[in-house]
mmCIF file of N, CA and C and ligand atoms in Angstrom:
data_model
loop_
_atom_site.group_PDB
_atom_site.id
_atom_site.type_symbol
_atom_site.label_atom_id
_atom_site.label_comp_id
_atom_site.label_asym_id
_atom_site.label_seq_id
_atom_site.Cartn_x
_atom_site.Cartn_y
_atom_site.Cartn_z
ATOM 1 N N MET J 330 55.343 45.460 127.406
ATOM 2 C CA MET J 330 55.158 46.888 127.749
ATOM 3 C C MET J 330 55.429 47.764 126.541
ATOM 4 N N SER J 331 54.597 48.759 126.325
ATOM 5 C CA SER J 331 54.763 49.648 125.173
ATOM 6 C C SER J 331 55.907 50.630 125.419
ATOM 7 N N ARG J 332 56.416 51.175 124.331
ATOM 8 C CA ARG J 332 57.511 52.154 124.450
ATOM 9 C C ARG J 332 57.048 53.406 125.199
ATOM 10 N N LYS J 333 55.750 53.690 125.063
ATOM 11 C CA LYS J 333 55.184 54.849 125.758
ATOM 12 C C LYS J 333 55.195 54.624 127.282
ATOM 13 N N ALA J 334 54.836 53.412 127.669
ATOM 14 C CA ALA J 334 54.824 53.069 129.094
ATOM 15 C C ALA J 334 56.259 53.038 129.645
ATOM 16 N N LEU J 335 57.207 52.594 128.794
ATOM 17 C CA LEU J 335 58.619 52.560 129.207
ATOM 18 C C LEU J 335 59.132 53.987 129.440
ATOM 19 N N THR J 336 58.716 54.879 128.573
ATOM 20 C CA THR J 336 59.084 56.289 128.699
ATOM 21 C C THR J 336 58.496 56.890 129.981
ATOM 22 N N ARG J 337 57.264 56.566 130.226
ATOM 23 C CA ARG J 337 56.585 57.063 131.438
ATOM 24 C C ARG J 337 57.326 56.575 132.699
ATOM 25 N N LYS J 338 57.772 55.329 132.648
ATOM 26 C CA LYS J 338 58.488 54.745 133.789
ATOM 27 C C LYS J 338 59.813 55.496 134.032
ATOM 28 N N ALA J 339 60.531 55.801 132.942
ATOM 29 C CA ALA J 339 61.795 56.534 133.064
ATOM 30 C C ALA J 339 61.542 57.917 133.670
ATOM 31 N N GLN J 340 60.463 58.546 133.243
ATOM 32 C CA GLN J 340 60.131 59.879 133.768
ATOM 33 C C GLN J 340 59.765 59.822 135.253
ATOM 34 N N LEU J 341 59.061 58.757 135.626
ATOM 35 C CA LEU J 341 58.718 58.574 137.048
ATOM 36 C C LEU J 341 59.978 58.329 137.878
ATOM 37 N N MET J 342 60.895 57.539 137.320
ATOM 38 C CA MET J 342 62.139 57.232 138.032
ATOM 39 C C MET J 342 62.975 58.487 138.256
ATOM 40 N N ARG J 343 62.891 59.393 137.302
ATOM 41 C CA ARG J 343 63.643 60.651 137.420
ATOM 42 C C ARG J 343 63.234 61.400 138.678
ATOM 43 N N LYS J 344 61.984 61.280 139.042
ATOM 44 C CA LYS J 344 61.492 61.960 140.249
ATOM 45 C C LYS J 344 62.096 61.358 141.523
ATOM 46 N N LEU J 345 62.540 60.115 141.427
ATOM 47 C CA LEU J 345 63.119 59.442 142.599
ATOM 48 C C LEU J 345 64.623 59.656 142.728
ATOM 49 N N ALA J 346 65.218 60.312 141.733
ATOM 50 C CA ALA J 346 66.670 60.507 141.742
ATOM 51 C C ALA J 346 67.120 61.220 143.014
ATOM 52 N N TYR J 347 68.274 60.805 143.490
ATOM 53 C CA TYR J 347 68.893 61.462 144.641
ATOM 54 C C TYR J 347 70.105 62.217 144.095
ATOM 55 N N ALA J 348 69.908 63.504 143.830
ATOM 56 C CA ALA J 348 70.960 64.291 143.174
ATOM 57 C C ALA J 348 71.128 65.659 143.837
ATOM 58 N N PRO J 349 71.422 65.667 145.148
ATOM 59 C CA PRO J 349 71.528 66.950 145.844
ATOM 60 C C PRO J 349 72.787 67.742 145.490
ATOM 61 N N TYR J 350 73.750 67.102 144.859
ATOM 62 C CA TYR J 350 75.013 67.800 144.550
ATOM 63 C C TYR J 350 74.988 68.431 143.168
ATOM 64 N N SER J 351 74.559 67.667 142.171
ATOM 65 C CA SER J 351 74.524 68.226 140.809
ATOM 66 C C SER J 351 73.169 68.855 140.490
ATOM 67 N N GLY J 352 72.127 68.363 141.134
ATOM 68 C CA GLY J 352 70.784 68.822 140.771
ATOM 69 C C GLY J 352 70.301 68.251 139.450
ATOM 70 N N TYR J 353 71.099 67.383 138.843
ATOM 71 C CA TYR J 353 70.758 66.786 137.550
ATOM 72 C C TYR J 353 70.165 65.409 137.793
ATOM 73 N N ARG J 354 68.837 65.349 137.713
ATOM 74 C CA ARG J 354 68.146 64.094 138.006
ATOM 75 C C ARG J 354 67.971 63.268 136.737
ATOM 76 N N VAL J 355 68.238 61.979 136.878
ATOM 77 C CA VAL J 355 68.165 61.066 135.732
ATOM 78 C C VAL J 355 67.333 59.842 136.107
ATOM 79 N N GLY J 356 66.456 59.460 135.211
ATOM 80 C CA GLY J 356 65.670 58.234 135.382
ATOM 81 C C GLY J 356 65.904 57.321 134.198
ATOM 82 N N ALA J 357 65.955 56.022 134.436
ATOM 83 C CA ALA J 357 66.162 55.063 133.351
ATOM 84 C C ALA J 357 65.174 53.918 133.464
ATOM 85 N N ALA J 358 64.681 53.472 132.325
ATOM 86 C CA ALA J 358 63.815 52.288 132.279
ATOM 87 C C ALA J 358 64.316 51.392 131.155
ATOM 88 N N LEU J 359 64.593 50.153 131.524
ATOM 89 C CA LEU J 359 65.247 49.197 130.635
ATOM 90 C C LEU J 359 64.296 48.032 130.392
ATOM 91 N N LEU J 360 64.019 47.763 129.117
ATOM 92 C CA LEU J 360 63.110 46.661 128.775
ATOM 93 C C LEU J 360 63.918 45.410 128.467
ATOM 94 N N GLY J 361 63.732 44.381 129.282
ATOM 95 C CA GLY J 361 64.434 43.115 129.084
ATOM 96 C C GLY J 361 63.757 42.288 128.006
ATOM 97 N N ARG J 362 64.531 41.355 127.419
ATOM 98 C CA ARG J 362 63.940 40.451 126.406
ATOM 99 C C ARG J 362 62.918 39.515 127.035
ATOM 100 N N ASN J 363 62.914 39.459 128.366
ATOM 101 C CA ASN J 363 61.913 38.673 129.085
ATOM 102 C C ASN J 363 60.606 39.457 129.259
ATOM 103 N N GLY J 364 60.561 40.670 128.730
ATOM 104 C CA GLY J 364 59.346 41.474 128.818
ATOM 105 C C GLY J 364 59.243 42.305 130.088
ATOM 106 N N ARG J 365 60.206 42.104 130.979
ATOM 107 C CA ARG J 365 60.156 42.863 132.237
ATOM 108 C C ARG J 365 60.871 44.204 132.114
ATOM 109 N N VAL J 366 60.491 45.114 132.990
ATOM 110 C CA VAL J 366 61.095 46.444 132.997
ATOM 111 C C VAL J 366 61.944 46.605 134.252
ATOM 112 N N TYR J 367 63.155 47.091 134.048
ATOM 113 C CA TYR J 367 64.076 47.351 135.157
ATOM 114 C C TYR J 367 64.367 48.844 135.182
ATOM 115 N N ALA J 368 64.231 49.426 136.360
ATOM 116 C CA ALA J 368 64.319 50.878 136.441
ATOM 117 C C ALA J 368 65.431 51.302 137.383
ATOM 118 N N GLY J 369 65.923 52.506 137.164
ATOM 119 C CA GLY J 369 66.965 53.049 138.036
ATOM 120 C C GLY J 369 66.942 54.561 138.011
ATOM 121 N N CYS J 370 67.551 55.141 139.018
ATOM 122 C CA CYS J 370 67.740 56.594 139.049
ATOM 123 C C CYS J 370 69.153 56.851 139.557
ATOM 124 N N ASN J 371 69.654 58.057 139.317
ATOM 125 C CA ASN J 371 71.005 58.322 139.823
ATOM 126 C C ASN J 371 70.972 58.534 141.339
ATOM 127 N N VAL J 372 72.017 58.055 141.968
ATOM 128 C CA VAL J 372 72.153 58.145 143.420
ATOM 129 C C VAL J 372 73.522 58.769 143.709
ATOM 130 N N GLU J 373 73.496 60.035 144.101
ATOM 131 C CA GLU J 373 74.761 60.743 144.345
ATOM 132 C C GLU J 373 75.249 60.515 145.772
ATOM 133 N N ASN J 374 76.474 60.953 146.011
ATOM 134 C CA ASN J 374 77.085 60.776 147.325
ATOM 135 C C ASN J 374 77.967 61.981 147.624
ATOM 136 N N ALA J 375 78.110 62.283 148.918
ATOM 137 C CA ALA J 375 78.968 63.383 149.351
ATOM 138 C C ALA J 375 80.386 63.199 148.804
ATOM 139 N N SER J 376 80.801 61.951 148.683
ATOM 140 C CA SER J 376 82.062 61.629 148.011
ATOM 141 C C SER J 376 81.696 61.409 146.543
ATOM 142 N N TYR J 377 81.773 62.479 145.754
ATOM 143 C CA TYR J 377 81.152 62.537 144.420
ATOM 144 C C TYR J 377 81.385 61.301 143.544
ATOM 145 N N GLY J 378 82.598 60.773 143.608
ATOM 146 C CA GLY J 378 82.961 59.660 142.725
ATOM 147 C C GLY J 378 82.183 58.384 143.004
ATOM 148 N N LEU J 379 81.490 58.336 144.113
ATOM 149 C CA LEU J 379 80.704 57.135 144.447
ATOM 150 C C LEU J 379 79.327 57.154 143.793
ATOM 151 N N THR J 380 79.032 58.227 143.104
ATOM 152 C CA THR J 380 77.723 58.370 142.441
ATOM 153 C C THR J 380 77.451 57.220 141.486
ATOM 154 N N ILE J 381 76.212 56.760 141.510
ATOM 155 C CA ILE J 381 75.769 55.704 140.605
ATOM 156 C C ILE J 381 74.804 56.323 139.595
ATOM 157 N N CYS J 382 75.079 56.087 138.317
ATOM 158 C CA CYS J 382 74.200 56.611 137.264
ATOM 159 C C CYS J 382 72.904 55.807 137.198
ATOM 160 N N ALA J 383 71.865 56.456 136.714
ATOM 161 C CA ALA J 383 70.541 55.832 136.600
ATOM 162 C C ALA J 383 70.577 54.575 135.724
ATOM 163 N N GLU J 384 71.268 54.663 134.591
ATOM 164 C CA GLU J 384 71.292 53.542 133.646
ATOM 165 C C GLU J 384 71.963 52.324 134.266
ATOM 166 N N ARG J 385 73.097 52.559 134.923
ATOM 167 C CA ARG J 385 73.805 51.414 135.518
ATOM 168 C C ARG J 385 73.022 50.823 136.679
ATOM 169 N N ALA J 386 72.286 51.661 137.396
ATOM 170 C CA ALA J 386 71.420 51.150 138.466
ATOM 171 C C ALA J 386 70.372 50.207 137.861
ATOM 172 N N ALA J 387 69.828 50.577 136.707
ATOM 173 C CA ALA J 387 68.820 49.741 136.044
ATOM 174 C C ALA J 387 69.437 48.412 135.587
ATOM 175 N N TYR J 388 70.643 48.481 135.015
ATOM 176 C CA TYR J 388 71.313 47.247 134.578
ATOM 177 C C TYR J 388 71.592 46.312 135.755
ATOM 178 N N CYS J 389 71.954 46.880 136.889
ATOM 179 C CA CYS J 389 72.211 46.042 138.071
ATOM 180 C C CYS J 389 70.931 45.358 138.536
ATOM 181 N N GLN J 390 69.827 46.067 138.495
ATOM 182 C CA GLN J 390 68.531 45.474 138.855
ATOM 183 C C GLN J 390 68.228 44.288 137.946
ATOM 184 N N ALA J 391 68.469 44.484 136.649
ATOM 185 C CA ALA J 391 68.155 43.446 135.667
ATOM 186 C C ALA J 391 69.005 42.192 135.881
ATOM 187 N N VAL J 392 70.299 42.385 135.992
ATOM 188 C CA VAL J 392 71.198 41.235 136.135
ATOM 189 C C VAL J 392 70.900 40.483 137.431
ATOM 190 N N ALA J 393 70.565 41.227 138.471
ATOM 191 C CA ALA J 393 70.225 40.596 139.748
ATOM 192 C C ALA J 393 68.912 39.819 139.662
ATOM 193 N N ASP J 394 68.128 40.085 138.603
ATOM 194 C CA ASP J 394 66.875 39.360 138.383
ATOM 195 C C ASP J 394 67.080 38.231 137.364
ATOM 196 N N GLY J 395 68.320 38.041 136.924
ATOM 197 C CA GLY J 395 68.607 36.964 135.978
ATOM 198 C C GLY J 395 68.439 37.351 134.522
ATOM 199 N N CYS J 396 68.244 38.629 134.251
ATOM 200 C CA CYS J 396 68.043 39.105 132.879
ATOM 201 C C CYS J 396 69.343 39.669 132.302
ATOM 202 N N ARG J 397 69.720 39.160 131.118
ATOM 203 C CA ARG J 397 70.958 39.617 130.476
ATOM 204 C C ARG J 397 70.774 40.016 129.018
ATOM 205 N N GLY J 398 69.549 40.094 128.581
ATOM 206 C CA GLY J 398 69.270 40.492 127.200
ATOM 207 C C GLY J 398 68.260 41.625 127.205
ATOM 208 N N PHE J 399 68.494 42.625 126.344
ATOM 209 C CA PHE J 399 67.680 43.832 126.426
ATOM 210 C C PHE J 399 67.232 44.341 125.063
ATOM 211 N N GLU J 400 66.072 44.951 125.062
ATOM 212 C CA GLU J 400 65.509 45.480 123.821
ATOM 213 C C GLU J 400 65.605 46.992 123.725
ATOM 214 N N ALA J 401 65.296 47.651 124.825
ATOM 215 C CA ALA J 401 65.215 49.110 124.748
ATOM 216 C C ALA J 401 65.537 49.761 126.084
ATOM 217 N N LEU J 402 66.082 50.967 125.982
ATOM 218 C CA LEU J 402 66.406 51.765 127.164
ATOM 219 C C LEU J 402 65.860 53.174 126.950
ATOM 220 N N VAL J 403 65.156 53.668 127.949
ATOM 221 C CA VAL J 403 64.721 55.063 127.898
ATOM 222 C C VAL J 403 65.389 55.814 129.038
ATOM 223 N N VAL J 404 65.980 56.953 128.716
ATOM 224 C CA VAL J 404 66.662 57.773 129.712
ATOM 225 C C VAL J 404 65.966 59.127 129.791
ATOM 226 N N ALA J 405 65.527 59.472 130.983
ATOM 227 C CA ALA J 405 64.819 60.742 131.192
ATOM 228 C C ALA J 405 65.709 61.725 131.955
ATOM 229 N N THR J 406 65.852 62.910 131.375
ATOM 230 C CA THR J 406 66.646 63.973 132.005
ATOM 231 C C THR J 406 65.922 65.306 131.798
ATOM 232 N N GLU J 407 66.498 66.359 132.346
ATOM 233 C CA GLU J 407 65.938 67.700 132.134
ATOM 234 C C GLU J 407 66.023 68.102 130.657
ATOM 235 N N ASP J 408 67.195 67.838 130.078
ATOM 236 C CA ASP J 408 67.503 68.378 128.748
ATOM 237 C C ASP J 408 67.594 67.337 127.633
ATOM 238 N N GLY J 409 67.240 66.091 127.933
ATOM 239 C CA GLY J 409 67.315 65.052 126.898
ATOM 240 C C GLY J 409 68.729 64.606 126.597
ATOM 241 N N GLY J 410 69.623 64.770 127.563
ATOM 242 C CA GLY J 410 71.036 64.430 127.380
ATOM 243 C C GLY J 410 71.266 62.928 127.198
ATOM 244 N N ALA J 411 72.365 62.622 126.520
ATOM 245 C CA ALA J 411 72.724 61.226 126.249
ATOM 246 C C ALA J 411 73.380 60.591 127.468
ATOM 247 N N PRO J 412 73.351 59.258 127.549
ATOM 248 C CA PRO J 412 74.045 58.564 128.648
ATOM 249 C C PRO J 412 75.556 58.786 128.571
ATOM 250 N N CYS J 413 76.210 58.725 129.714
ATOM 251 C CA CYS J 413 77.672 58.887 129.740
ATOM 252 C C CYS J 413 78.338 57.656 129.129
ATOM 253 N N GLY J 414 79.603 57.792 128.810
ATOM 254 C CA GLY J 414 80.356 56.702 128.183
ATOM 255 C C GLY J 414 80.403 55.444 129.030
ATOM 256 N N ALA J 415 80.495 55.615 130.331
ATOM 257 C CA ALA J 415 80.551 54.440 131.223
ATOM 258 C C ALA J 415 79.263 53.636 131.114
ATOM 259 N N CYS J 416 78.136 54.325 131.090
ATOM 260 C CA CYS J 416 76.848 53.627 130.985
ATOM 261 C C CYS J 416 76.681 52.977 129.618
ATOM 262 N N LEU J 417 77.184 53.638 128.572
ATOM 263 C CA LEU J 417 77.116 53.042 127.240
ATOM 264 C C LEU J 417 77.947 51.769 127.185
ATOM 265 N N GLN J 418 79.094 51.792 127.826
ATOM 266 C CA GLN J 418 79.957 50.609 127.856
ATOM 267 C C GLN J 418 79.285 49.460 128.609
ATOM 268 N N VAL J 419 78.612 49.776 129.692
ATOM 269 C CA VAL J 419 77.880 48.752 130.455
ATOM 270 C C VAL J 419 76.734 48.197 129.597
ATOM 271 N N ALA J 420 76.047 49.070 128.879
ATOM 272 C CA ALA J 420 74.974 48.621 127.994
ATOM 273 C C ALA J 420 75.538 47.687 126.921
ATOM 274 N N ARG J 421 76.697 48.030 126.365
ATOM 275 C CA ARG J 421 77.323 47.251 125.287
ATOM 276 C C ARG J 421 77.741 45.857 125.743
ATOM 277 N N GLU J 422 77.998 45.710 127.013
ATOM 278 C CA GLU J 422 78.375 44.411 127.579
ATOM 279 C C GLU J 422 77.341 43.335 127.249
ATOM 280 N N PHE J 423 76.086 43.754 127.144
ATOM 281 C CA PHE J 423 75.006 42.792 126.964
ATOM 282 C C PHE J 423 74.522 42.724 125.516
ATOM 283 N N GLY J 424 75.354 43.198 124.601
ATOM 284 C CA GLY J 424 75.044 43.064 123.182
ATOM 285 C C GLY J 424 75.021 44.383 122.451
ATOM 286 N N PRO J 425 75.214 44.333 121.113
ATOM 287 C CA PRO J 425 75.304 45.561 120.326
ATOM 288 C C PRO J 425 73.944 46.180 119.987
ATOM 289 N N GLY J 426 72.896 45.392 120.018
ATOM 290 C CA GLY J 426 71.587 45.894 119.562
ATOM 291 C C GLY J 426 70.723 46.393 120.699
ATOM 292 N N LEU J 427 70.501 47.677 120.735
ATOM 293 C CA LEU J 427 69.637 48.229 121.782
ATOM 294 C C LEU J 427 69.036 49.534 121.269
ATOM 295 N N ASP J 428 67.737 49.643 121.318
ATOM 296 C CA ASP J 428 67.092 50.920 121.000
ATOM 297 C C ASP J 428 67.224 51.818 122.216
ATOM 298 N N VAL J 429 67.599 53.064 121.993
ATOM 299 C CA VAL J 429 67.741 54.020 123.091
ATOM 300 C C VAL J 429 66.883 55.241 122.780
ATOM 301 N N ALA J 430 66.099 55.644 123.756
ATOM 302 C CA ALA J 430 65.307 56.862 123.604
ATOM 303 C C ALA J 430 65.680 57.828 124.716
ATOM 304 N N LEU J 431 65.843 59.094 124.334
ATOM 305 C CA LEU J 431 66.198 60.141 125.294
ATOM 306 C C LEU J 431 65.007 61.070 125.404
ATOM 307 N N VAL J 432 64.538 61.290 126.616
ATOM 308 C CA VAL J 432 63.361 62.141 126.773
ATOM 309 C C VAL J 432 63.691 63.287 127.729
ATOM 310 N N ASP J 433 63.266 64.475 127.354
ATOM 311 C CA ASP J 433 63.537 65.633 128.218
ATOM 312 C C ASP J 433 62.323 65.937 129.100
ATOM 313 N N ALA J 434 62.448 66.953 129.947
ATOM 314 C CA ALA J 434 61.410 67.255 130.933
ATOM 315 C C ALA J 434 60.093 67.684 130.281
ATOM 316 N N ALA J 435 60.187 68.180 129.041
ATOM 317 C CA ALA J 435 58.967 68.586 128.319
ATOM 318 C C ALA J 435 58.331 67.411 127.587
ATOM 319 N N GLY J 436 58.977 66.249 127.671
ATOM 320 C CA GLY J 436 58.429 65.064 127.026
ATOM 321 C C GLY J 436 58.903 64.870 125.595
ATOM 322 N N ARG J 437 59.831 65.727 125.139
ATOM 323 C CA ARG J 437 60.356 65.562 123.775
ATOM 324 C C ARG J 437 61.252 64.332 123.730
ATOM 325 N N LEU J 438 61.044 63.507 122.704
ATOM 326 C CA LEU J 438 61.716 62.219 122.609
ATOM 327 C C LEU J 438 62.704 62.215 121.445
ATOM 328 N N ARG J 439 63.905 61.710 121.695
ATOM 329 C CA ARG J 439 64.866 61.519 120.613
ATOM 330 C C ARG J 439 65.204 60.037 120.560
ATOM 331 N N GLN J 440 64.931 59.436 119.417
ATOM 332 C CA GLN J 440 65.133 58.004 119.253
ATOM 333 C C GLN J 440 66.515 57.759 118.655
ATOM 334 N N THR J 441 67.287 56.867 119.273
ATOM 335 C CA THR J 441 68.601 56.550 118.736
ATOM 336 C C THR J 441 68.907 55.087 119.040
ATOM 337 N N THR J 442 70.161 54.701 118.871
ATOM 338 C CA THR J 442 70.546 53.312 119.163
ATOM 339 C C THR J 442 71.876 53.320 119.911
ATOM 340 N N LEU J 443 72.158 52.187 120.547
ATOM 341 C CA LEU J 443 73.442 52.054 121.224
ATOM 342 C C LEU J 443 74.587 52.155 120.212
ATOM 343 N N ALA J 444 74.388 51.561 119.038
ATOM 344 C CA ALA J 444 75.434 51.584 117.999
ATOM 345 C C ALA J 444 75.746 53.012 117.551
ATOM 346 N N GLU J 445 74.732 53.871 117.534
ATOM 347 C CA GLU J 445 74.955 55.269 117.138
ATOM 348 C C GLU J 445 75.673 56.040 118.244
ATOM 349 N N LEU J 446 75.296 55.736 119.491
ATOM 350 C CA LEU J 446 75.886 56.467 120.626
ATOM 351 C C LEU J 446 77.298 55.999 120.951
ATOM 352 N N LEU J 447 77.562 54.720 120.682
ATOM 353 C CA LEU J 447 78.889 54.143 120.977
ATOM 354 C C LEU J 447 79.339 53.329 119.761
ATOM 355 N N PRO J 448 79.787 54.018 118.712
ATOM 356 C CA PRO J 448 80.060 53.339 117.446
ATOM 357 C C PRO J 448 81.279 52.410 117.472
ATOM 358 N N LEU J 449 82.236 52.700 118.299
ATOM 359 C CA LEU J 449 83.445 51.863 118.332
ATOM 360 C C LEU J 449 83.732 51.460 119.781
ATOM 361 N N PRO J 450 82.989 50.467 120.286
ATOM 362 C CA PRO J 450 83.118 50.110 121.703
ATOM 363 C C PRO J 450 84.369 49.293 121.994
ATOM 364 N N TYR J 451 84.759 49.308 123.207
ATOM 365 C CA TYR J 451 85.783 48.372 123.662
ATOM 366 C C TYR J 451 85.111 47.028 123.839
ATOM 367 N N VAL J 452 85.682 45.981 123.245
ATOM 368 C CA VAL J 452 85.119 44.638 123.441
ATOM 369 C C VAL J 452 86.216 43.675 123.847
ATOM 370 N N SER J 453 85.845 42.720 124.636
ATOM 371 C CA SER J 453 86.778 41.714 125.112
ATOM 372 C C SER J 453 86.000 40.427 125.292
ATOM 373 N N LYS J 454 86.559 39.331 124.800
ATOM 374 C CA LYS J 454 85.847 38.048 124.911
ATOM 375 C C LYS J 454 85.897 37.549 126.347
ATOM 376 N N PRO J 455 84.745 37.160 126.906
ATOM 377 C CA PRO J 455 84.804 36.566 128.251
ATOM 378 C C PRO J 455 85.641 35.291 128.196
ATOM 379 N N ARG J 456 86.541 35.103 129.135
ATOM 380 C CA ARG J 456 87.431 33.927 129.127
ATOM 381 C C ARG J 456 86.795 32.734 129.819
ATOM 382 N N VAL J 457 85.813 33.040 130.662
ATOM 383 C CA VAL J 457 85.119 31.965 131.370
ATOM 384 C C VAL J 457 83.635 32.157 131.091
ATOM 385 N N ARG J 458 82.955 31.061 130.794
ATOM 386 C CA ARG J 458 81.523 31.181 130.514
ATOM 387 C C ARG J 458 80.783 31.656 131.770
ATOM 388 N N ALA J 459 80.068 32.759 131.632
ATOM 389 C CA ALA J 459 79.341 33.316 132.773
ATOM 390 C C ALA J 459 78.171 32.413 133.115
ATOM 391 N N LYS J 460 78.190 31.872 134.288
ATOM 392 C CA LYS J 460 77.133 30.934 134.693
ATOM 393 C C LYS J 460 75.950 31.689 135.283
ATOM 394 N N ARG J 461 74.856 31.007 135.246
ATOM 395 C CA ARG J 461 73.635 31.572 135.794
ATOM 396 C C ARG J 461 73.044 30.505 136.712
ATOM 397 N N SER J 462 72.703 30.879 137.908
ATOM 398 C CA SER J 462 72.238 29.863 138.862
ATOM 399 C C SER J 462 70.765 29.508 138.657
ATOM 400 N N ARG J 463 70.051 30.340 137.886
ATOM 401 C CA ARG J 463 68.638 29.981 137.652
ATOM 402 C C ARG J 463 68.197 30.438 136.281
HETATM 403 N N1 THU F 493 74.241 60.720 135.336
HETATM 404 C C1 THU F 493 73.454 59.622 135.123
HETATM 405 O O1 THU F 493 72.681 59.197 135.984
HETATM 406 N N2 THU F 493 73.563 58.994 133.922
HETATM 407 C C2 THU F 493 74.391 59.381 132.921
HETATM 408 O O2 THU F 493 74.479 58.702 131.909
HETATM 409 C C3 THU F 493 75.155 60.617 133.042
HETATM 410 C C4 THU F 493 75.176 61.241 134.377
HETATM 411 C C5 THU F 493 74.152 61.397 136.626
HETATM 412 C C6 THU F 493 75.367 61.279 137.481
HETATM 413 C C7 THU F 493 75.241 62.493 138.368
HETATM 414 O O3 THU F 493 74.437 62.173 139.473
HETATM 415 C C8 THU F 493 74.513 63.505 137.511
HETATM 416 O O4 THU F 493 73.947 62.770 136.430
HETATM 417 C C9 THU F 493 75.387 64.615 136.980
HETATM 418 O O5 THU F 493 76.467 64.119 136.309
#
């Protein structure tokens, strides 16, 4: 999938966001090393802290599909805002190398990387080898 198509997917996902409390809709499209695209949108809740960010929703889709390696992430918002620290930390879990593009509602694109957005991540060695059933 081209980066343009990945961007389009993130923008489409933004339309599916459930954000009645903040009004800030976010769409994410994540390109796996398997060539597949995993998408997510933010899902808010009356109990605000239960809100799920678009990026983490996309990562959950990917891992549930057996994908743990990623090439690129596109995040679509109104203003081209960067992912929150929690989402960056989740992205970092699956490796330091990731192209990140931020796109605003007008289609303006800002190209960056996970390393630039999270230069000094928290890292911890897994103590048990994470198994995969398939
Ligand atoms: N949000 C995301 O979906 N991703 C981020 O990286 C930052 C914030 C959502 C959470 C909430 O629904 C809304 O944006 C306002 O914070």
